[in-house]
């Protein structure tokens, strides 16, 4: 069974640009969560989607948005990039949206903003 | 709101020595507890989890963690480490029965375990 895949793996952008990251969950998983990982702030929750609906959102500005498609694939978008958006963005999938379901993480997309 | 504290950011040990990675949490509701491991340039992998039942949980590669409700701790231990255990370890919690935080994990800042030969 294929794991969570994220594309692209590496991305370099400049300030002010926008970026779209993609996540394909494990087959049969309907929940997709996104996390930002930085050396300064650690792992922070961005948002979670289940059945194409955003269920939860972390404390990030509106420049960060996401969506989920009917096949459970998810995208996150960051507009007007800032230097501080440089981070590893991790996507995780689980079968359902619940507190106890194991979340399976992808390898991440390393975003560098210059 | 949840908070998870990993008391040590770096833990260096020699091969075959025992190790303990400490994790404390604070929450106003009951929680589920997890330990994840991250190898360089990879995502997080679940090491073990506590949902209910026995407070001592074990992983297939020799790690174990004990849930201590009174001390709000979930320390990770291994009696004898290998060089291949070198990685960053994250403690995480999720809240029970709170619709507003379903699907959300709260992570500690991580502990870098380095095993020397």
PDB file of C-alpha atoms in Angstrom:
ATOM      1  CA  UNK A   1       0.000   0.000   0.000  1.00  0.00           C
ATOM      2  CA  UNK A   2       1.488   3.305  -1.082  1.00  0.00           C
ATOM      3  CA  UNK A   3       2.195   5.861   1.624  1.00  0.00           C
ATOM      4  CA  UNK A   4       1.402   9.543   1.702  1.00  0.00           C
ATOM      5  CA  UNK A   5       3.004  11.357  -1.190  1.00  0.00           C
ATOM      6  CA  UNK A   6       3.800  15.041  -1.370  1.00  0.00           C
ATOM      7  CA  UNK A   7       4.826  17.053  -4.388  1.00  0.00           C
ATOM      8  CA  UNK A   8       7.059  18.766  -5.001  1.00  0.00           C
ATOM      9  CA  UNK A   9       9.689  17.680  -2.503  1.00  0.00           C
ATOM     10  CA  UNK A  10      11.669  20.888  -2.778  1.00  0.00           C
ATOM     11  CA  UNK A  11      10.625  24.358  -3.841  1.00  0.00           C
ATOM     12  CA  UNK A  12      12.387  27.704  -4.027  1.00  0.00           C
ATOM     13  CA  UNK A  13      10.334  30.871  -4.317  1.00  0.00           C
ATOM     14  CA  UNK A  14      10.871  34.582  -3.823  1.00  0.00           C
ATOM     15  CA  UNK A  15       9.054  36.930  -1.520  1.00  0.00           C
ATOM     16  CA  UNK A  16       5.656  37.987  -2.752  1.00  0.00           C
ATOM     17  CA  UNK A  17       5.084  34.910  -4.895  1.00  0.00           C
ATOM     18  CA  UNK A  18       2.499  32.281  -4.173  1.00  0.00           C
ATOM     19  CA  UNK A  19       2.924  28.537  -3.961  1.00  0.00           C
ATOM     20  CA  UNK A  20       0.734  25.444  -4.102  1.00  0.00           C
ATOM     21  CA  UNK A  21       1.721  22.200  -2.425  1.00  0.00           C
ATOM     22  CA  UNK A  22       0.047  18.884  -3.091  1.00  0.00           C
ATOM     23  CA  UNK A  23      -0.647  15.870  -0.898  1.00  0.00           C
ATOM     24  CA  UNK A  24      -2.027  12.482  -1.897  1.00  0.00           C
ATOM     25  CA  UNK A  25      -3.213  10.486   1.110  1.00  0.00           C
ATOM     26  CA  UNK A  26      -3.106   6.750   1.594  1.00  0.00           C
ATOM     27  CA  UNK A  27      -5.852   5.030  -0.357  1.00  0.00           C
ATOM     28  CA  UNK A  28      -9.028   4.916   1.730  1.00  0.00           C
ATOM     29  CA  UNK A  29      -7.991   7.747   4.026  1.00  0.00           C
ATOM     30  CA  UNK A  30     -10.401  10.655   4.077  1.00  0.00           C
ATOM     31  CA  UNK A  31      -8.716  13.012   6.518  1.00  0.00           C
ATOM     32  CA  UNK A  32      -5.739  15.146   5.559  1.00  0.00           C
ATOM     33  CA  UNK A  33      -3.914  17.438   7.967  1.00  0.00           C
ATOM     34  CA  UNK A  34      -1.142  19.915   7.229  1.00  0.00           C
ATOM     35  CA  UNK A  35       1.677  20.947   9.542  1.00  0.00           C
ATOM     36  CA  UNK A  36       4.469  23.484   9.274  1.00  0.00           C
ATOM     37  CA  UNK A  37       7.835  22.518  10.729  1.00  0.00           C
ATOM     38  CA  UNK A  38      10.485  25.153  11.444  1.00  0.00           C
ATOM     39  CA  UNK A  39      13.513  25.168  13.739  1.00  0.00           C
ATOM     40  CA  UNK A  40      12.127  28.133  15.631  1.00  0.00           C
ATOM     41  CA  UNK A  41       8.493  27.123  16.122  1.00  0.00           C
ATOM     42  CA  UNK A  42       8.644  23.353  15.796  1.00  0.00           C
ATOM     43  CA  UNK A  43       5.635  21.519  14.393  1.00  0.00           C
ATOM     44  CA  UNK A  44       2.532  23.641  14.095  1.00  0.00           C
ATOM     45  CA  UNK A  45      -0.887  22.598  12.899  1.00  0.00           C
ATOM     46  CA  UNK A  46      -2.187  24.435   9.841  1.00  0.00           C
ATOM     47  CA  UNK A  47      -5.548  22.823   9.040  1.00  0.00           C
ATOM     48  CA  UNK A  48      -7.375  19.567   8.599  1.00  0.00           C
ATOM     49  CA  UNK A  49      -9.759  18.477   5.881  1.00  0.00           C
ATOM     50  CA  UNK A  50     -12.228  15.642   5.953  1.00  0.00           C
ATOM     51  CA  UNK A  51     -14.560  14.786   3.088  1.00  0.00           C
ATOM     52  CA  UNK A  52     -13.704  18.036   1.303  1.00  0.00           C
ATOM     53  CA  UNK A  53     -14.568  20.173   4.355  1.00  0.00           C
ATOM     54  CA  UNK A  54     -12.146  22.071   6.525  1.00  0.00           C
ATOM     55  CA  UNK A  55     -12.728  20.744  10.036  1.00  0.00           C
ATOM     56  CA  UNK A  56     -10.075  22.570  11.986  1.00  0.00           C
ATOM     57  CA  UNK A  57      -7.706  25.440  11.455  1.00  0.00           C
ATOM     58  CA  UNK A  58      -4.586  26.453  13.319  1.00  0.00           C
ATOM     59  CA  UNK A  59      -3.430  29.922  14.146  1.00  0.00           C
ATOM     60  CA  UNK A  60      -2.029  30.992  10.789  1.00  0.00           C
ATOM     61  CA  UNK A  61      -2.835  34.098   8.720  1.00  0.00           C
ATOM     62  CA  UNK A  62      -5.314  33.994   5.885  1.00  0.00           C
ATOM     63  CA  UNK A  63      -2.454  33.776   3.387  1.00  0.00           C
ATOM     64  CA  UNK A  64      -2.448  30.067   4.180  1.00  0.00           C
ATOM     65  CA  UNK A  65      -5.346  28.206   2.645  1.00  0.00           C
ATOM     66  CA  UNK A  66      -6.176  24.722   1.553  1.00  0.00           C
ATOM     67  CA  UNK A  67      -8.699  22.507  -0.074  1.00  0.00           C
ATOM     68  CA  UNK A  68      -9.529  18.864  -0.502  1.00  0.00           C
ATOM     69  CA  UNK A  69     -10.849  17.162  -3.576  1.00  0.00           C
ATOM     70  CA  UNK A  70     -13.393  14.375  -3.908  1.00  0.00           C
ATOM     71  CA  UNK A  71     -10.593  11.803  -4.203  1.00  0.00           C
ATOM     72  CA  UNK A  72      -9.230  13.057  -0.835  1.00  0.00           C
ATOM     73  CA  UNK A  73      -6.156  14.622  -2.396  1.00  0.00           C
ATOM     74  CA  UNK A  74      -5.387  17.942  -0.794  1.00  0.00           C
ATOM     75  CA  UNK A  75      -3.590  21.118  -1.735  1.00  0.00           C
ATOM     76  CA  UNK A  76      -2.390  23.972   0.371  1.00  0.00           C
ATOM     77  CA  UNK A  77      -1.682  27.414  -0.963  1.00  0.00           C
ATOM     78  CA  UNK A  78       0.426  30.189   0.476  1.00  0.00           C
ATOM     79  CA  UNK A  79       0.008  33.601  -1.099  1.00  0.00           C
ATOM     80  CA  UNK A  80       2.304  36.596  -0.827  1.00  0.00           C
ATOM     81  CA  UNK A  81       5.198  34.563   0.499  1.00  0.00           C
ATOM     82  CA  UNK A  82       7.345  35.915   3.305  1.00  0.00           C
ATOM     83  CA  UNK A  83      10.829  34.867   4.349  1.00  0.00           C
ATOM     84  CA  UNK A  84       9.374  33.360   7.496  1.00  0.00           C
ATOM     85  CA  UNK A  85       7.310  30.921   5.451  1.00  0.00           C
ATOM     86  CA  UNK A  86      10.461  28.933   4.735  1.00  0.00           C
ATOM     87  CA  UNK A  87       9.759  25.579   6.325  1.00  0.00           C
ATOM     88  CA  UNK A  88       9.123  21.903   5.867  1.00  0.00           C
ATOM     89  CA  UNK A  89       5.418  21.418   5.177  1.00  0.00           C
ATOM     90  CA  UNK A  90       4.156  18.024   6.233  1.00  0.00           C
ATOM     91  CA  UNK A  91       0.942  16.413   5.219  1.00  0.00           C
ATOM     92  CA  UNK A  92      -0.626  13.601   7.209  1.00  0.00           C
ATOM     93  CA  UNK A  93      -3.542  11.359   6.394  1.00  0.00           C
ATOM     94  CA  UNK A  94      -5.798   9.210   8.521  1.00  0.00           C
ATOM     95  CA  UNK A  95      -8.804   7.088   7.833  1.00  0.00           C
ATOM     96  CA  UNK A  96     -11.199   9.263   9.774  1.00  0.00           C
ATOM     97  CA  UNK A  97     -11.184  12.599  11.499  1.00  0.00           C
ATOM     98  CA  UNK A  98     -10.787  11.575  15.105  1.00  0.00           C
ATOM     99  CA  UNK A  99      -8.458  11.967  18.019  1.00  0.00           C
ATOM    100  CA  UNK A 100      -7.255   8.370  18.103  1.00  0.00           C
ATOM    101  CA  UNK A 101      -6.756   7.522  14.457  1.00  0.00           C
ATOM    102  CA  UNK A 102      -3.087   7.252  13.614  1.00  0.00           C
ATOM    103  CA  UNK A 103      -1.851   9.969  11.317  1.00  0.00           C
ATOM    104  CA  UNK A 104       0.533   8.821   8.577  1.00  0.00           C
ATOM    105  CA  UNK A 105       2.958  11.484   7.464  1.00  0.00           C
ATOM    106  CA  UNK A 106       4.401  12.178   4.057  1.00  0.00           C
ATOM    107  CA  UNK A 107       8.057  13.103   3.492  1.00  0.00           C
ATOM    108  CA  UNK A 108       7.229  16.789   3.331  1.00  0.00           C
ATOM    109  CA  UNK A 109       7.818  19.654   0.942  1.00  0.00           C
ATOM    110  CA  UNK A 110      10.831  21.810   1.770  1.00  0.00           C
ATOM    111  CA  UNK A 111       9.918  25.404   0.866  1.00  0.00           C
ATOM    112  CA  UNK A 112      12.651  28.023   0.729  1.00  0.00           C
ATOM    113  CA  UNK A 113      11.634  31.658   0.321  1.00  0.00           C
ATOM    114  CA  UNK A 114      14.372  34.004  -0.863  1.00  0.00           C
TER     115      UNK A 114
ATOM    116  CA  UNK B   1      -5.107  24.836  24.969  1.00  0.00           C
ATOM    117  CA  UNK B   2      -2.717  21.921  24.897  1.00  0.00           C
ATOM    118  CA  UNK B   3       0.954  22.214  25.628  1.00  0.00           C
ATOM    119  CA  UNK B   4       3.583  19.528  25.288  1.00  0.00           C
ATOM    120  CA  UNK B   5       7.020  19.895  26.800  1.00  0.00           C
ATOM    121  CA  UNK B   6       9.995  17.796  25.875  1.00  0.00           C
ATOM    122  CA  UNK B   7      12.492  18.580  28.551  1.00  0.00           C
ATOM    123  CA  UNK B   8      15.652  17.763  26.608  1.00  0.00           C
ATOM    124  CA  UNK B   9      16.386  19.135  23.160  1.00  0.00           C
ATOM    125  CA  UNK B  10      19.480  16.936  22.746  1.00  0.00           C
ATOM    126  CA  UNK B  11      20.325  13.568  24.279  1.00  0.00           C
ATOM    127  CA  UNK B  12      23.697  12.026  23.406  1.00  0.00           C
ATOM    128  CA  UNK B  13      24.326   8.450  24.502  1.00  0.00           C
ATOM    129  CA  UNK B  14      26.697   5.632  23.717  1.00  0.00           C
ATOM    130  CA  UNK B  15      25.575   2.525  21.893  1.00  0.00           C
ATOM    131  CA  UNK B  16      23.994  -0.155  24.123  1.00  0.00           C
ATOM    132  CA  UNK B  17      23.339   2.376  26.898  1.00  0.00           C
ATOM    133  CA  UNK B  18      19.805   2.951  28.193  1.00  0.00           C
ATOM    134  CA  UNK B  19      17.983   6.149  27.304  1.00  0.00           C
ATOM    135  CA  UNK B  20      14.943   8.080  28.489  1.00  0.00           C
ATOM    136  CA  UNK B  21      13.352  10.909  26.527  1.00  0.00           C
ATOM    137  CA  UNK B  22      11.046  12.943  28.692  1.00  0.00           C
ATOM    138  CA  UNK B  23       7.654  14.345  27.769  1.00  0.00           C
ATOM    139  CA  UNK B  24       5.150  16.241  29.893  1.00  0.00           C
ATOM    140  CA  UNK B  25       1.865  17.689  28.808  1.00  0.00           C
ATOM    141  CA  UNK B  26      -0.845  19.914  30.157  1.00  0.00           C
ATOM    142  CA  UNK B  27      -4.487  19.709  29.220  1.00  0.00           C
ATOM    143  CA  UNK B  28      -7.905  20.431  30.643  1.00  0.00           C
ATOM    144  CA  UNK B  29      -9.350  17.321  29.012  1.00  0.00           C
ATOM    145  CA  UNK B  30      -8.304  13.723  28.580  1.00  0.00           C
ATOM    146  CA  UNK B  31      -5.755  13.033  25.894  1.00  0.00           C
ATOM    147  CA  UNK B  32      -4.308  10.395  23.649  1.00  0.00           C
ATOM    148  CA  UNK B  33      -0.523  10.291  23.556  1.00  0.00           C
ATOM    149  CA  UNK B  34       1.908   9.517  20.771  1.00  0.00           C
ATOM    150  CA  UNK B  35       5.622   9.318  20.089  1.00  0.00           C
ATOM    151  CA  UNK B  36       6.815   9.957  16.548  1.00  0.00           C
ATOM    152  CA  UNK B  37      10.313   9.561  15.136  1.00  0.00           C
ATOM    153  CA  UNK B  38      11.791  11.594  12.296  1.00  0.00           C
ATOM    154  CA  UNK B  39      14.893  10.520  10.396  1.00  0.00           C
ATOM    155  CA  UNK B  40      16.789  13.106   8.324  1.00  0.00           C
ATOM    156  CA  UNK B  41      14.926  14.293   5.240  1.00  0.00           C
ATOM    157  CA  UNK B  42      11.909  12.181   6.057  1.00  0.00           C
ATOM    158  CA  UNK B  43       8.462  12.666   7.481  1.00  0.00           C
ATOM    159  CA  UNK B  44       7.317  11.480  10.888  1.00  0.00           C
ATOM    160  CA  UNK B  45       6.726   7.837  11.677  1.00  0.00           C
ATOM    161  CA  UNK B  46       4.572   6.673  14.562  1.00  0.00           C
ATOM    162  CA  UNK B  47       6.643   4.875  17.156  1.00  0.00           C
ATOM    163  CA  UNK B  48       3.951   4.073  19.705  1.00  0.00           C
ATOM    164  CA  UNK B  49       0.700   5.380  21.113  1.00  0.00           C
ATOM    165  CA  UNK B  50      -1.371   5.302  24.250  1.00  0.00           C
ATOM    166  CA  UNK B  51      -5.123   5.329  23.780  1.00  0.00           C
ATOM    167  CA  UNK B  52      -6.416   3.429  26.808  1.00  0.00           C
ATOM    168  CA  UNK B  53      -5.805   0.338  28.901  1.00  0.00           C
ATOM    169  CA  UNK B  54      -2.347  -0.586  30.111  1.00  0.00           C
ATOM    170  CA  UNK B  55      -0.305   2.492  30.842  1.00  0.00           C
ATOM    171  CA  UNK B  56       2.843   0.819  29.493  1.00  0.00           C
ATOM    172  CA  UNK B  57       3.002   0.649  25.718  1.00  0.00           C
ATOM    173  CA  UNK B  58       5.703  -0.911  23.605  1.00  0.00           C
ATOM    174  CA  UNK B  59       6.960  -0.581  20.058  1.00  0.00           C
ATOM    175  CA  UNK B  60       8.282  -3.337  17.833  1.00  0.00           C
ATOM    176  CA  UNK B  61      11.846  -2.004  17.955  1.00  0.00           C
ATOM    177  CA  UNK B  62      12.341  -2.080  21.712  1.00  0.00           C
ATOM    178  CA  UNK B  63      11.059   1.331  22.780  1.00  0.00           C
ATOM    179  CA  UNK B  64       8.456   1.651  25.493  1.00  0.00           C
ATOM    180  CA  UNK B  65       6.587   4.535  27.072  1.00  0.00           C
ATOM    181  CA  UNK B  66       4.575   4.792  30.240  1.00  0.00           C
ATOM    182  CA  UNK B  67       1.581   7.042  30.700  1.00  0.00           C
ATOM    183  CA  UNK B  68       1.537   8.631  34.133  1.00  0.00           C
ATOM    184  CA  UNK B  69      -1.705  10.519  34.569  1.00  0.00           C
ATOM    185  CA  UNK B  70      -0.874  12.051  37.944  1.00  0.00           C
ATOM    186  CA  UNK B  71       2.404  13.461  36.640  1.00  0.00           C
ATOM    187  CA  UNK B  72       0.984  14.160  33.162  1.00  0.00           C
ATOM    188  CA  UNK B  73       3.989  12.473  31.623  1.00  0.00           C
ATOM    189  CA  UNK B  74       4.652  10.038  28.800  1.00  0.00           C
ATOM    190  CA  UNK B  75       8.376   9.336  28.885  1.00  0.00           C
ATOM    191  CA  UNK B  76       9.999   7.199  26.201  1.00  0.00           C
ATOM    192  CA  UNK B  77      12.601   4.612  27.172  1.00  0.00           C
ATOM    193  CA  UNK B  78      14.835   2.034  25.602  1.00  0.00           C
ATOM    194  CA  UNK B  79      17.089  -0.259  27.652  1.00  0.00           C
ATOM    195  CA  UNK B  80      19.813  -0.525  25.000  1.00  0.00           C
ATOM    196  CA  UNK B  81      20.106   1.842  22.042  1.00  0.00           C
ATOM    197  CA  UNK B  82      21.656   1.265  18.641  1.00  0.00           C
ATOM    198  CA  UNK B  83      23.331   3.691  16.286  1.00  0.00           C
ATOM    199  CA  UNK B  84      20.332   3.314  13.992  1.00  0.00           C
ATOM    200  CA  UNK B  85      18.149   4.895  16.709  1.00  0.00           C
ATOM    201  CA  UNK B  86      19.788   8.256  15.998  1.00  0.00           C
ATOM    202  CA  UNK B  87      16.886  10.513  15.003  1.00  0.00           C
ATOM    203  CA  UNK B  88      14.613  13.236  16.306  1.00  0.00           C
ATOM    204  CA  UNK B  89      11.765  12.121  18.531  1.00  0.00           C
ATOM    205  CA  UNK B  90       8.523  14.016  18.974  1.00  0.00           C
ATOM    206  CA  UNK B  91       5.945  13.614  21.668  1.00  0.00           C
ATOM    207  CA  UNK B  92       2.398  14.511  20.626  1.00  0.00           C
ATOM    208  CA  UNK B  93      -1.069  14.620  22.154  1.00  0.00           C
ATOM    209  CA  UNK B  94      -4.589  14.817  20.818  1.00  0.00           C
ATOM    210  CA  UNK B  95      -7.675  15.754  22.767  1.00  0.00           C
ATOM    211  CA  UNK B  96     -10.577  13.400  23.385  1.00  0.00           C
ATOM    212  CA  UNK B  97     -14.061  14.317  22.362  1.00  0.00           C
ATOM    213  CA  UNK B  98     -13.403  17.905  21.335  1.00  0.00           C
ATOM    214  CA  UNK B  99     -14.916  18.476  17.926  1.00  0.00           C
ATOM    215  CA  UNK B 100     -13.040  21.723  17.566  1.00  0.00           C
ATOM    216  CA  UNK B 101      -9.686  19.958  17.631  1.00  0.00           C
ATOM    217  CA  UNK B 102     -10.410  16.659  15.918  1.00  0.00           C
ATOM    218  CA  UNK B 103      -7.579  15.536  13.707  1.00  0.00           C
ATOM    219  CA  UNK B 104      -5.154  17.905  15.383  1.00  0.00           C
ATOM    220  CA  UNK B 105      -1.947  16.820  17.036  1.00  0.00           C
ATOM    221  CA  UNK B 106      -0.068  19.051  19.457  1.00  0.00           C
ATOM    222  CA  UNK B 107       3.652  18.412  19.288  1.00  0.00           C
ATOM    223  CA  UNK B 108       6.560  18.988  21.609  1.00  0.00           C
ATOM    224  CA  UNK B 109       9.667  20.710  20.264  1.00  0.00           C
ATOM    225  CA  UNK B 110      11.462  17.423  19.721  1.00  0.00           C
ATOM    226  CA  UNK B 111      14.465  15.647  21.217  1.00  0.00           C
ATOM    227  CA  UNK B 112      17.463  14.845  19.058  1.00  0.00           C
ATOM    228  CA  UNK B 113      18.795  11.463  20.132  1.00  0.00           C
ATOM    229  CA  UNK B 114      22.363  10.848  18.987  1.00  0.00           C
ATOM    230  CA  UNK B 115      23.864   7.434  19.577  1.00  0.00           C
ATOM    231  CA  UNK B 116      27.676   7.254  19.500  1.00  0.00           C
ATOM    232  CA  UNK B 117      29.677   4.071  18.862  1.00  0.00           C
TER     233      UNK B 117
END
